[in-house]
């Protein structure tokens, strides 16, 4: 029988990589939220580091791009303690968060039970996660980070707790079923998203990796299905600047995609969007043409990421600086 060479799994002390939580680990985590999002089943988009809450500061504030809920992350490179649990609840209240994430290198059973208790006794708009941080390597290899989900919302395995909007009609149920299939295919086959639980709404936003810009799928009015790049970084002028930068490359972009797009600057509104349109398509059609419609969206979202993705960094660097207030002398 041939000999099989196997490596030895080794635990690495997290502080050997990040000596200080605030100075070393928090900035690293803020730039690697995809890894945390994959463990949680959420697409995370960073908003702020050290977000102020009164005289305190939350480690990381982010956004769930699918539900648009505010996410807060509190981390510690030590065993869970009462102080961090209190901070977590304080930050959740101060920032009106919908998703609360507590990361620690070791988890006390009492604190796991506390997070389970909060998930059982809070409403469907509020989800608590407790994550154990582990760093491993095999026989001296480079270290790898593992986020182990230790406590999560009760129904998170497949259909995470829904927001306050309930399933009130066949149409909303159809949206949820359609987007669940789309989401699963994009996640499992293409690693396009971390999202795991579809919700009963007519649109879905997927992270582009650039804050304020998403790849959207939307059943729009007029029997139209859209695959789109949606631009909303929070202010009108930057949105229009990003749009104009991309519009100046319209010929090259449409050539790469192989089709004409609908370019909507939406003057008078804050956001902008660039869309591929499938006409005469509603969610009702998904019952008979679900596979075909889903494949159309999958291909267009992947193409949008391939073509627009490399252009977004340059487009966002053209954002004009805000005008300084005039000073009278």
PDB file of C-alpha atoms in Angstrom:
ATOM      1  CA  UNK A   1       0.000   0.000   0.000  1.00  0.00           C
ATOM      2  CA  UNK A   2       1.482   3.412  -0.965  1.00  0.00           C
ATOM      3  CA  UNK A   3       2.396   5.815   1.814  1.00  0.00           C
ATOM      4  CA  UNK A   4       0.220   8.920   2.002  1.00  0.00           C
ATOM      5  CA  UNK A   5       1.983  12.049   3.218  1.00  0.00           C
ATOM      6  CA  UNK A   6      -0.235  14.110   5.501  1.00  0.00           C
ATOM      7  CA  UNK A   7       0.412  17.434   7.167  1.00  0.00           C
ATOM      8  CA  UNK A   8      -0.219  18.270  10.789  1.00  0.00           C
ATOM      9  CA  UNK A   9      -2.895  20.827  11.591  1.00  0.00           C
ATOM     10  CA  UNK A  10      -1.537  23.496  13.927  1.00  0.00           C
ATOM     11  CA  UNK A  11      -3.306  26.211  15.886  1.00  0.00           C
ATOM     12  CA  UNK A  12      -1.821  29.708  15.656  1.00  0.00           C
ATOM     13  CA  UNK A  13      -2.277  32.289  18.399  1.00  0.00           C
ATOM     14  CA  UNK A  14      -4.117  35.236  16.736  1.00  0.00           C
ATOM     15  CA  UNK A  15      -2.044  37.803  18.645  1.00  0.00           C
ATOM     16  CA  UNK A  16       1.083  36.477  16.941  1.00  0.00           C
ATOM     17  CA  UNK A  17      -0.383  37.999  13.740  1.00  0.00           C
ATOM     18  CA  UNK A  18      -2.256  40.965  15.225  1.00  0.00           C
ATOM     19  CA  UNK A  19      -0.631  42.081  18.498  1.00  0.00           C
ATOM     20  CA  UNK A  20      -3.227  44.808  19.135  1.00  0.00           C
ATOM     21  CA  UNK A  21      -6.968  44.556  18.443  1.00  0.00           C
ATOM     22  CA  UNK A  22      -7.658  48.174  17.515  1.00  0.00           C
ATOM     23  CA  UNK A  23      -4.402  48.904  15.703  1.00  0.00           C
ATOM     24  CA  UNK A  24      -3.825  45.582  13.926  1.00  0.00           C
ATOM     25  CA  UNK A  25      -6.851  43.275  13.807  1.00  0.00           C
ATOM     26  CA  UNK A  26      -9.719  45.735  13.271  1.00  0.00           C
ATOM     27  CA  UNK A  27      -8.129  47.389  10.184  1.00  0.00           C
ATOM     28  CA  UNK A  28      -7.318  43.948   8.743  1.00  0.00           C
ATOM     29  CA  UNK A  29     -10.883  42.742   9.295  1.00  0.00           C
ATOM     30  CA  UNK A  30     -12.334  45.925   7.779  1.00  0.00           C
ATOM     31  CA  UNK A  31     -10.449  45.178   4.551  1.00  0.00           C
ATOM     32  CA  UNK A  32     -11.388  41.476   4.593  1.00  0.00           C
ATOM     33  CA  UNK A  33     -15.123  41.607   5.337  1.00  0.00           C
ATOM     34  CA  UNK A  34     -15.776  39.169   2.477  1.00  0.00           C
ATOM     35  CA  UNK A  35     -14.269  36.371   4.563  1.00  0.00           C
ATOM     36  CA  UNK A  36     -16.537  37.224   7.496  1.00  0.00           C
ATOM     37  CA  UNK A  37     -19.518  37.664   5.167  1.00  0.00           C
ATOM     38  CA  UNK A  38     -18.940  34.206   3.713  1.00  0.00           C
ATOM     39  CA  UNK A  39     -19.170  32.683   7.201  1.00  0.00           C
ATOM     40  CA  UNK A  40     -22.323  34.653   8.004  1.00  0.00           C
ATOM     41  CA  UNK A  41     -23.988  34.188   4.604  1.00  0.00           C
ATOM     42  CA  UNK A  42     -24.203  37.954   4.066  1.00  0.00           C
ATOM     43  CA  UNK A  43     -22.698  40.395   1.549  1.00  0.00           C
ATOM     44  CA  UNK A  44     -20.991  43.005   3.712  1.00  0.00           C
ATOM     45  CA  UNK A  45     -19.976  46.482   2.590  1.00  0.00           C
ATOM     46  CA  UNK A  46     -17.784  48.521   4.928  1.00  0.00           C
ATOM     47  CA  UNK A  47     -19.178  51.874   6.050  1.00  0.00           C
ATOM     48  CA  UNK A  48     -16.873  53.083   8.840  1.00  0.00           C
ATOM     49  CA  UNK A  49     -14.138  51.899  11.190  1.00  0.00           C
ATOM     50  CA  UNK A  50     -14.334  53.096  14.811  1.00  0.00           C
ATOM     51  CA  UNK A  51     -17.854  54.420  14.270  1.00  0.00           C
ATOM     52  CA  UNK A  52     -18.676  56.903  17.078  1.00  0.00           C
ATOM     53  CA  UNK A  53     -21.485  56.066  19.506  1.00  0.00           C
ATOM     54  CA  UNK A  54     -21.584  58.887  22.045  1.00  0.00           C
ATOM     55  CA  UNK A  55     -18.219  58.812  23.787  1.00  0.00           C
ATOM     56  CA  UNK A  56     -17.607  55.226  22.614  1.00  0.00           C
ATOM     57  CA  UNK A  57     -16.646  53.754  19.237  1.00  0.00           C
ATOM     58  CA  UNK A  58     -17.866  50.587  17.508  1.00  0.00           C
ATOM     59  CA  UNK A  59     -15.061  48.603  15.852  1.00  0.00           C
ATOM     60  CA  UNK A  60     -16.689  48.319  12.406  1.00  0.00           C
ATOM     61  CA  UNK A  61     -19.942  49.578  10.907  1.00  0.00           C
ATOM     62  CA  UNK A  62     -21.029  47.924   7.644  1.00  0.00           C
ATOM     63  CA  UNK A  63     -24.102  47.343   5.493  1.00  0.00           C
ATOM     64  CA  UNK A  64     -25.836  44.167   4.366  1.00  0.00           C
ATOM     65  CA  UNK A  65     -26.226  44.988   0.662  1.00  0.00           C
ATOM     66  CA  UNK A  66     -29.152  42.588   0.206  1.00  0.00           C
ATOM     67  CA  UNK A  67     -31.411  43.813   3.014  1.00  0.00           C
ATOM     68  CA  UNK A  68     -29.784  47.263   3.405  1.00  0.00           C
ATOM     69  CA  UNK A  69     -29.619  46.658   7.158  1.00  0.00           C
ATOM     70  CA  UNK A  70     -26.861  48.273   9.209  1.00  0.00           C
ATOM     71  CA  UNK A  71     -24.295  45.783  10.517  1.00  0.00           C
ATOM     72  CA  UNK A  72     -22.011  46.335  13.494  1.00  0.00           C
ATOM     73  CA  UNK A  73     -18.972  44.215  14.323  1.00  0.00           C
ATOM     74  CA  UNK A  74     -17.268  44.132  17.705  1.00  0.00           C
ATOM     75  CA  UNK A  75     -14.143  42.014  17.998  1.00  0.00           C
ATOM     76  CA  UNK A  76     -11.733  40.880  20.671  1.00  0.00           C
ATOM     77  CA  UNK A  77      -8.600  38.731  20.477  1.00  0.00           C
ATOM     78  CA  UNK A  78      -9.402  37.098  23.803  1.00  0.00           C
ATOM     79  CA  UNK A  79     -12.166  35.232  25.579  1.00  0.00           C
ATOM     80  CA  UNK A  80     -15.659  36.745  25.511  1.00  0.00           C
ATOM     81  CA  UNK A  81     -16.500  38.902  28.528  1.00  0.00           C
ATOM     82  CA  UNK A  82     -19.397  40.883  29.967  1.00  0.00           C
ATOM     83  CA  UNK A  83     -17.835  44.224  29.023  1.00  0.00           C
ATOM     84  CA  UNK A  84     -17.858  43.444  25.293  1.00  0.00           C
ATOM     85  CA  UNK A  85     -21.407  42.072  25.509  1.00  0.00           C
ATOM     86  CA  UNK A  86     -22.522  45.361  27.064  1.00  0.00           C
ATOM     87  CA  UNK A  87     -20.643  47.347  24.429  1.00  0.00           C
ATOM     88  CA  UNK A  88     -22.284  45.324  21.689  1.00  0.00           C
ATOM     89  CA  UNK A  89     -25.790  46.130  22.917  1.00  0.00           C
ATOM     90  CA  UNK A  90     -24.868  49.798  23.437  1.00  0.00           C
ATOM     91  CA  UNK A  91     -23.533  50.089  19.887  1.00  0.00           C
ATOM     92  CA  UNK A  92     -26.529  48.252  18.442  1.00  0.00           C
ATOM     93  CA  UNK A  93     -28.873  50.741  20.103  1.00  0.00           C
ATOM     94  CA  UNK A  94     -26.783  53.798  19.264  1.00  0.00           C
ATOM     95  CA  UNK A  95     -26.387  52.901  15.584  1.00  0.00           C
ATOM     96  CA  UNK A  96     -29.852  51.309  15.153  1.00  0.00           C
ATOM     97  CA  UNK A  97     -28.241  48.127  13.803  1.00  0.00           C
ATOM     98  CA  UNK A  98     -30.125  45.211  12.280  1.00  0.00           C
ATOM     99  CA  UNK A  99     -27.246  42.715  12.318  1.00  0.00           C
ATOM    100  CA  UNK A 100     -24.919  42.460  15.321  1.00  0.00           C
ATOM    101  CA  UNK A 101     -21.693  40.439  15.094  1.00  0.00           C
ATOM    102  CA  UNK A 102     -19.426  39.580  18.032  1.00  0.00           C
ATOM    103  CA  UNK A 103     -16.053  38.009  17.209  1.00  0.00           C
ATOM    104  CA  UNK A 104     -13.728  36.494  19.825  1.00  0.00           C
ATOM    105  CA  UNK A 105     -10.876  34.027  19.856  1.00  0.00           C
ATOM    106  CA  UNK A 106     -12.534  32.032  22.666  1.00  0.00           C
ATOM    107  CA  UNK A 107     -16.226  31.874  23.564  1.00  0.00           C
ATOM    108  CA  UNK A 108     -17.589  31.259  27.052  1.00  0.00           C
ATOM    109  CA  UNK A 109     -20.698  29.057  27.140  1.00  0.00           C
ATOM    110  CA  UNK A 110     -22.577  31.703  29.160  1.00  0.00           C
ATOM    111  CA  UNK A 111     -22.090  34.222  26.352  1.00  0.00           C
ATOM    112  CA  UNK A 112     -23.164  31.786  23.654  1.00  0.00           C
ATOM    113  CA  UNK A 113     -26.340  31.223  25.662  1.00  0.00           C
ATOM    114  CA  UNK A 114     -26.807  34.998  25.971  1.00  0.00           C
ATOM    115  CA  UNK A 115     -26.657  35.453  22.180  1.00  0.00           C
ATOM    116  CA  UNK A 116     -29.096  32.565  21.693  1.00  0.00           C
ATOM    117  CA  UNK A 117     -31.395  34.234  24.230  1.00  0.00           C
ATOM    118  CA  UNK A 118     -31.259  37.552  22.358  1.00  0.00           C
ATOM    119  CA  UNK A 119     -32.083  35.814  19.063  1.00  0.00           C
ATOM    120  CA  UNK A 120     -35.073  34.071  20.648  1.00  0.00           C
ATOM    121  CA  UNK A 121     -36.494  37.189  22.264  1.00  0.00           C
ATOM    122  CA  UNK A 122     -35.915  39.996  19.770  1.00  0.00           C
ATOM    123  CA  UNK A 123     -37.980  40.768  16.679  1.00  0.00           C
ATOM    124  CA  UNK A 124     -37.349  39.534  13.144  1.00  0.00           C
ATOM    125  CA  UNK A 125     -35.503  42.734  12.197  1.00  0.00           C
ATOM    126  CA  UNK A 126     -32.643  42.035  14.608  1.00  0.00           C
ATOM    127  CA  UNK A 127     -30.078  39.236  14.175  1.00  0.00           C
ATOM    128  CA  UNK A 128     -27.204  38.416  16.542  1.00  0.00           C
ATOM    129  CA  UNK A 129     -24.121  36.391  15.557  1.00  0.00           C
ATOM    130  CA  UNK A 130     -21.325  35.076  17.755  1.00  0.00           C
ATOM    131  CA  UNK A 131     -18.221  34.068  15.803  1.00  0.00           C
ATOM    132  CA  UNK A 132     -15.133  32.249  17.042  1.00  0.00           C
ATOM    133  CA  UNK A 133     -11.921  33.408  15.378  1.00  0.00           C
ATOM    134  CA  UNK A 134      -9.473  30.611  14.629  1.00  0.00           C
ATOM    135  CA  UNK A 135      -6.093  30.775  12.898  1.00  0.00           C
ATOM    136  CA  UNK A 136      -4.605  27.531  11.595  1.00  0.00           C
ATOM    137  CA  UNK A 137      -1.817  26.248   9.383  1.00  0.00           C
ATOM    138  CA  UNK A 138      -0.672  22.877   8.125  1.00  0.00           C
ATOM    139  CA  UNK A 139       2.903  21.801   8.837  1.00  0.00           C
ATOM    140  CA  UNK A 140       4.321  25.287   8.846  1.00  0.00           C
ATOM    141  CA  UNK A 141       2.271  26.645   5.918  1.00  0.00           C
ATOM    142  CA  UNK A 142       1.033  30.212   5.748  1.00  0.00           C
ATOM    143  CA  UNK A 143      -1.627  30.859   8.408  1.00  0.00           C
ATOM    144  CA  UNK A 144      -5.297  30.813   7.416  1.00  0.00           C
ATOM    145  CA  UNK A 145      -8.203  32.520   9.180  1.00  0.00           C
ATOM    146  CA  UNK A 146     -11.342  30.530   9.959  1.00  0.00           C
ATOM    147  CA  UNK A 147     -14.530  32.207  11.208  1.00  0.00           C
ATOM    148  CA  UNK A 148     -16.603  29.584  13.034  1.00  0.00           C
ATOM    149  CA  UNK A 149     -20.269  30.438  13.478  1.00  0.00           C
ATOM    150  CA  UNK A 150     -20.926  29.720  17.163  1.00  0.00           C
ATOM    151  CA  UNK A 151     -24.366  31.284  17.582  1.00  0.00           C
ATOM    152  CA  UNK A 152     -26.770  32.651  14.974  1.00  0.00           C
ATOM    153  CA  UNK A 153     -30.455  33.486  14.401  1.00  0.00           C
ATOM    154  CA  UNK A 154     -32.739  30.516  14.932  1.00  0.00           C
ATOM    155  CA  UNK A 155     -33.668  29.907  11.273  1.00  0.00           C
ATOM    156  CA  UNK A 156     -30.363  30.982   9.699  1.00  0.00           C
ATOM    157  CA  UNK A 157     -29.444  27.583   8.246  1.00  0.00           C
ATOM    158  CA  UNK A 158     -31.460  28.195   5.069  1.00  0.00           C
ATOM    159  CA  UNK A 159     -34.013  30.954   5.454  1.00  0.00           C
ATOM    160  CA  UNK A 160     -32.739  33.649   7.791  1.00  0.00           C
ATOM    161  CA  UNK A 161     -35.213  35.685   9.789  1.00  0.00           C
ATOM    162  CA  UNK A 162     -37.124  37.946   7.445  1.00  0.00           C
ATOM    163  CA  UNK A 163     -37.586  41.664   7.911  1.00  0.00           C
ATOM    164  CA  UNK A 164     -40.912  43.030   9.050  1.00  0.00           C
ATOM    165  CA  UNK A 165     -42.354  42.642   5.548  1.00  0.00           C
ATOM    166  CA  UNK A 166     -44.272  39.330   5.646  1.00  0.00           C
ATOM    167  CA  UNK A 167     -45.251  36.893   2.974  1.00  0.00           C
ATOM    168  CA  UNK A 168     -48.700  38.237   2.231  1.00  0.00           C
ATOM    169  CA  UNK A 169     -49.315  37.127  -1.334  1.00  0.00           C
ATOM    170  CA  UNK A 170     -48.416  34.607  -3.983  1.00  0.00           C
ATOM    171  CA  UNK A 171     -46.388  37.305  -5.729  1.00  0.00           C
ATOM    172  CA  UNK A 172     -44.100  37.990  -2.759  1.00  0.00           C
ATOM    173  CA  UNK A 173     -43.632  34.241  -2.251  1.00  0.00           C
ATOM    174  CA  UNK A 174     -42.747  33.930  -5.952  1.00  0.00           C
ATOM    175  CA  UNK A 175     -40.095  36.649  -5.579  1.00  0.00           C
ATOM    176  CA  UNK A 176     -38.549  34.864  -2.626  1.00  0.00           C
ATOM    177  CA  UNK A 177     -38.481  31.483  -4.361  1.00  0.00           C
ATOM    178  CA  UNK A 178     -37.022  32.923  -7.567  1.00  0.00           C
ATOM    179  CA  UNK A 179     -34.293  34.913  -5.833  1.00  0.00           C
ATOM    180  CA  UNK A 180     -33.393  31.973  -3.596  1.00  0.00           C
ATOM    181  CA  UNK A 181     -32.576  29.939  -6.696  1.00  0.00           C
ATOM    182  CA  UNK A 182     -30.661  32.853  -8.252  1.00  0.00           C
ATOM    183  CA  UNK A 183     -28.726  33.495  -5.057  1.00  0.00           C
ATOM    184  CA  UNK A 184     -27.836  29.832  -4.564  1.00  0.00           C
ATOM    185  CA  UNK A 185     -26.516  29.506  -8.111  1.00  0.00           C
ATOM    186  CA  UNK A 186     -24.492  32.731  -7.910  1.00  0.00           C
ATOM    187  CA  UNK A 187     -22.997  31.656  -4.579  1.00  0.00           C
ATOM    188  CA  UNK A 188     -22.345  27.967  -5.173  1.00  0.00           C
ATOM    189  CA  UNK A 189     -21.296  27.986  -8.834  1.00  0.00           C
ATOM    190  CA  UNK A 190     -19.750  31.419  -9.291  1.00  0.00           C
ATOM    191  CA  UNK A 191     -18.786  32.732  -5.808  1.00  0.00           C
ATOM    192  CA  UNK A 192     -20.502  35.957  -6.840  1.00  0.00           C
ATOM    193  CA  UNK A 193     -22.167  36.511  -3.455  1.00  0.00           C
ATOM    194  CA  UNK A 194     -22.118  35.340   0.155  1.00  0.00           C
ATOM    195  CA  UNK A 195     -25.878  35.777   0.549  1.00  0.00           C
ATOM    196  CA  UNK A 196     -27.848  32.712   1.648  1.00  0.00           C
ATOM    197  CA  UNK A 197     -31.391  33.761   2.441  1.00  0.00           C
ATOM    198  CA  UNK A 198     -33.663  35.400  -0.131  1.00  0.00           C
ATOM    199  CA  UNK A 199     -36.414  37.713   1.013  1.00  0.00           C
ATOM    200  CA  UNK A 200     -39.848  38.532  -0.446  1.00  0.00           C
ATOM    201  CA  UNK A 201     -38.993  41.580  -2.543  1.00  0.00           C
ATOM    202  CA  UNK A 202     -38.881  42.430  -6.238  1.00  0.00           C
ATOM    203  CA  UNK A 203     -35.180  43.353  -6.362  1.00  0.00           C
ATOM    204  CA  UNK A 204     -31.846  42.207  -5.015  1.00  0.00           C
ATOM    205  CA  UNK A 205     -28.566  44.071  -4.615  1.00  0.00           C
ATOM    206  CA  UNK A 206     -25.209  42.279  -4.686  1.00  0.00           C
ATOM    207  CA  UNK A 207     -21.951  43.835  -3.509  1.00  0.00           C
ATOM    208  CA  UNK A 208     -19.543  45.106  -6.164  1.00  0.00           C
ATOM    209  CA  UNK A 209     -16.665  45.485  -3.728  1.00  0.00           C
ATOM    210  CA  UNK A 210     -16.908  49.270  -4.082  1.00  0.00           C
ATOM    211  CA  UNK A 211     -18.858  51.038  -1.356  1.00  0.00           C
ATOM    212  CA  UNK A 212     -22.149  52.509  -2.591  1.00  0.00           C
ATOM    213  CA  UNK A 213     -22.177  50.622  -5.911  1.00  0.00           C
ATOM    214  CA  UNK A 214     -24.051  47.351  -6.373  1.00  0.00           C
ATOM    215  CA  UNK A 215     -24.998  44.869  -9.069  1.00  0.00           C
ATOM    216  CA  UNK A 216     -28.790  44.614  -8.990  1.00  0.00           C
ATOM    217  CA  UNK A 217     -31.436  42.266 -10.300  1.00  0.00           C
ATOM    218  CA  UNK A 218     -34.875  43.842 -10.487  1.00  0.00           C
ATOM    219  CA  UNK A 219     -38.371  43.103 -11.749  1.00  0.00           C
ATOM    220  CA  UNK A 220     -39.327  46.642 -12.764  1.00  0.00           C
ATOM    221  CA  UNK A 221     -42.575  48.265 -13.868  1.00  0.00           C
ATOM    222  CA  UNK A 222     -43.603  47.904 -17.505  1.00  0.00           C
ATOM    223  CA  UNK A 223     -42.939  44.142 -17.582  1.00  0.00           C
ATOM    224  CA  UNK A 224     -39.167  44.649 -17.538  1.00  0.00           C
ATOM    225  CA  UNK A 225     -36.432  42.615 -15.913  1.00  0.00           C
ATOM    226  CA  UNK A 226     -33.232  44.549 -15.207  1.00  0.00           C
ATOM    227  CA  UNK A 227     -29.639  43.552 -14.604  1.00  0.00           C
ATOM    228  CA  UNK A 228     -28.009  46.782 -13.557  1.00  0.00           C
ATOM    229  CA  UNK A 229     -25.137  48.666 -12.031  1.00  0.00           C
ATOM    230  CA  UNK A 230     -26.692  50.871  -9.337  1.00  0.00           C
ATOM    231  CA  UNK A 231     -24.736  53.893  -8.146  1.00  0.00           C
ATOM    232  CA  UNK A 232     -25.563  55.536  -4.825  1.00  0.00           C
ATOM    233  CA  UNK A 233     -22.602  56.511  -2.675  1.00  0.00           C
ATOM    234  CA  UNK A 234     -24.822  58.779  -0.611  1.00  0.00           C
ATOM    235  CA  UNK A 235     -24.648  62.157  -2.369  1.00  0.00           C
ATOM    236  CA  UNK A 236     -25.852  63.488  -5.724  1.00  0.00           C
ATOM    237  CA  UNK A 237     -22.636  65.059  -7.038  1.00  0.00           C
ATOM    238  CA  UNK A 238     -20.399  61.996  -6.519  1.00  0.00           C
ATOM    239  CA  UNK A 239     -23.046  59.728  -8.046  1.00  0.00           C
ATOM    240  CA  UNK A 240     -23.285  61.859 -11.188  1.00  0.00           C
ATOM    241  CA  UNK A 241     -19.490  62.076 -11.423  1.00  0.00           C
ATOM    242  CA  UNK A 242     -19.120  58.276 -11.320  1.00  0.00           C
ATOM    243  CA  UNK A 243     -21.905  57.868 -13.872  1.00  0.00           C
ATOM    244  CA  UNK A 244     -20.362  60.455 -16.223  1.00  0.00           C
ATOM    245  CA  UNK A 245     -16.981  58.746 -16.003  1.00  0.00           C
ATOM    246  CA  UNK A 246     -18.511  55.416 -17.026  1.00  0.00           C
ATOM    247  CA  UNK A 247     -20.733  57.038 -19.681  1.00  0.00           C
ATOM    248  CA  UNK A 248     -17.613  58.444 -21.355  1.00  0.00           C
ATOM    249  CA  UNK A 249     -16.620  54.810 -21.954  1.00  0.00           C
ATOM    250  CA  UNK A 250     -20.033  53.787 -23.281  1.00  0.00           C
ATOM    251  CA  UNK A 251     -18.806  52.471 -26.639  1.00  0.00           C
ATOM    252  CA  UNK A 252     -16.091  50.283 -25.125  1.00  0.00           C
ATOM    253  CA  UNK A 253     -18.374  48.977 -22.364  1.00  0.00           C
ATOM    254  CA  UNK A 254     -21.218  48.051 -24.710  1.00  0.00           C
ATOM    255  CA  UNK A 255     -18.766  46.451 -27.111  1.00  0.00           C
ATOM    256  CA  UNK A 256     -17.372  44.284 -24.301  1.00  0.00           C
ATOM    257  CA  UNK A 257     -20.874  43.287 -23.194  1.00  0.00           C
ATOM    258  CA  UNK A 258     -22.104  42.730 -26.729  1.00  0.00           C
ATOM    259  CA  UNK A 259     -25.310  44.737 -26.344  1.00  0.00           C
ATOM    260  CA  UNK A 260     -26.751  48.214 -25.874  1.00  0.00           C
ATOM    261  CA  UNK A 261     -27.450  49.386 -22.342  1.00  0.00           C
ATOM    262  CA  UNK A 262     -29.916  51.828 -20.847  1.00  0.00           C
ATOM    263  CA  UNK A 263     -27.907  54.701 -19.312  1.00  0.00           C
ATOM    264  CA  UNK A 264     -30.022  56.564 -16.721  1.00  0.00           C
ATOM    265  CA  UNK A 265     -28.333  59.534 -15.077  1.00  0.00           C
ATOM    266  CA  UNK A 266     -31.634  60.264 -13.317  1.00  0.00           C
ATOM    267  CA  UNK A 267     -31.108  64.014 -13.018  1.00  0.00           C
ATOM    268  CA  UNK A 268     -33.196  65.343 -10.159  1.00  0.00           C
ATOM    269  CA  UNK A 269     -32.713  62.115  -8.211  1.00  0.00           C
ATOM    270  CA  UNK A 270     -29.774  61.044  -6.101  1.00  0.00           C
ATOM    271  CA  UNK A 271     -28.850  57.671  -7.621  1.00  0.00           C
ATOM    272  CA  UNK A 272     -27.911  56.608 -11.162  1.00  0.00           C
ATOM    273  CA  UNK A 273     -28.139  53.263 -12.927  1.00  0.00           C
ATOM    274  CA  UNK A 274     -26.920  51.457 -16.010  1.00  0.00           C
ATOM    275  CA  UNK A 275     -29.080  48.549 -17.102  1.00  0.00           C
ATOM    276  CA  UNK A 276     -29.486  45.640 -19.463  1.00  0.00           C
ATOM    277  CA  UNK A 277     -33.196  45.069 -20.099  1.00  0.00           C
ATOM    278  CA  UNK A 278     -35.171  41.907 -20.770  1.00  0.00           C
ATOM    279  CA  UNK A 279     -38.566  43.027 -22.037  1.00  0.00           C
ATOM    280  CA  UNK A 280     -41.944  41.384 -21.371  1.00  0.00           C
ATOM    281  CA  UNK A 281     -40.789  39.594 -18.230  1.00  0.00           C
ATOM    282  CA  UNK A 282     -42.526  39.553 -14.841  1.00  0.00           C
ATOM    283  CA  UNK A 283     -42.250  37.329 -11.782  1.00  0.00           C
ATOM    284  CA  UNK A 284     -45.389  35.538 -12.953  1.00  0.00           C
ATOM    285  CA  UNK A 285     -43.440  34.350 -16.008  1.00  0.00           C
ATOM    286  CA  UNK A 286     -40.880  32.701 -13.703  1.00  0.00           C
ATOM    287  CA  UNK A 287     -43.290  29.815 -13.077  1.00  0.00           C
ATOM    288  CA  UNK A 288     -43.009  28.768 -16.731  1.00  0.00           C
ATOM    289  CA  UNK A 289     -39.617  30.240 -17.681  1.00  0.00           C
ATOM    290  CA  UNK A 290     -37.765  30.274 -14.359  1.00  0.00           C
ATOM    291  CA  UNK A 291     -34.614  28.515 -15.535  1.00  0.00           C
ATOM    292  CA  UNK A 292     -34.305  30.676 -18.654  1.00  0.00           C
ATOM    293  CA  UNK A 293     -34.922  33.914 -16.762  1.00  0.00           C
ATOM    294  CA  UNK A 294     -32.487  32.976 -13.998  1.00  0.00           C
ATOM    295  CA  UNK A 295     -29.816  32.076 -16.562  1.00  0.00           C
ATOM    296  CA  UNK A 296     -30.284  35.458 -18.275  1.00  0.00           C
ATOM    297  CA  UNK A 297     -29.708  37.233 -14.957  1.00  0.00           C
ATOM    298  CA  UNK A 298     -26.742  35.056 -13.998  1.00  0.00           C
ATOM    299  CA  UNK A 299     -24.957  35.702 -17.286  1.00  0.00           C
ATOM    300  CA  UNK A 300     -25.627  39.440 -17.227  1.00  0.00           C
ATOM    301  CA  UNK A 301     -24.587  39.900 -13.595  1.00  0.00           C
ATOM    302  CA  UNK A 302     -21.356  37.974 -14.235  1.00  0.00           C
ATOM    303  CA  UNK A 303     -20.691  40.051 -17.365  1.00  0.00           C
ATOM    304  CA  UNK A 304     -21.377  43.300 -15.490  1.00  0.00           C
ATOM    305  CA  UNK A 305     -18.864  42.296 -12.827  1.00  0.00           C
ATOM    306  CA  UNK A 306     -16.254  41.352 -15.444  1.00  0.00           C
ATOM    307  CA  UNK A 307     -16.664  44.563 -17.473  1.00  0.00           C
ATOM    308  CA  UNK A 308     -17.568  47.214 -14.896  1.00  0.00           C
ATOM    309  CA  UNK A 309     -15.557  45.801 -11.989  1.00  0.00           C
ATOM    310  CA  UNK A 310     -12.120  46.911 -13.255  1.00  0.00           C
ATOM    311  CA  UNK A 311     -13.497  50.392 -14.082  1.00  0.00           C
ATOM    312  CA  UNK A 312     -15.040  51.233 -10.720  1.00  0.00           C
ATOM    313  CA  UNK A 313     -11.883  52.185  -8.843  1.00  0.00           C
ATOM    314  CA  UNK A 314     -10.876  54.726 -11.491  1.00  0.00           C
ATOM    315  CA  UNK A 315     -14.458  56.025 -11.733  1.00  0.00           C
ATOM    316  CA  UNK A 316     -14.683  56.648  -7.989  1.00  0.00           C
ATOM    317  CA  UNK A 317     -11.365  58.506  -7.885  1.00  0.00           C
ATOM    318  CA  UNK A 318     -12.886  61.200 -10.121  1.00  0.00           C
ATOM    319  CA  UNK A 319     -15.382  62.184  -7.413  1.00  0.00           C
ATOM    320  CA  UNK A 320     -15.058  65.951  -6.890  1.00  0.00           C
ATOM    321  CA  UNK A 321     -14.081  67.212  -3.452  1.00  0.00           C
ATOM    322  CA  UNK A 322     -16.853  69.076  -1.632  1.00  0.00           C
ATOM    323  CA  UNK A 323     -16.691  72.833  -1.994  1.00  0.00           C
ATOM    324  CA  UNK A 324     -15.266  74.660   0.994  1.00  0.00           C
ATOM    325  CA  UNK A 325     -17.568  77.211   2.612  1.00  0.00           C
ATOM    326  CA  UNK A 326     -16.740  80.815   1.777  1.00  0.00           C
ATOM    327  CA  UNK A 327     -15.295  82.928   4.544  1.00  0.00           C
ATOM    328  CA  UNK A 328     -16.130  86.614   4.654  1.00  0.00           C
ATOM    329  CA  UNK A 329     -13.408  89.009   5.676  1.00  0.00           C
TER     330      UNK A 329
END
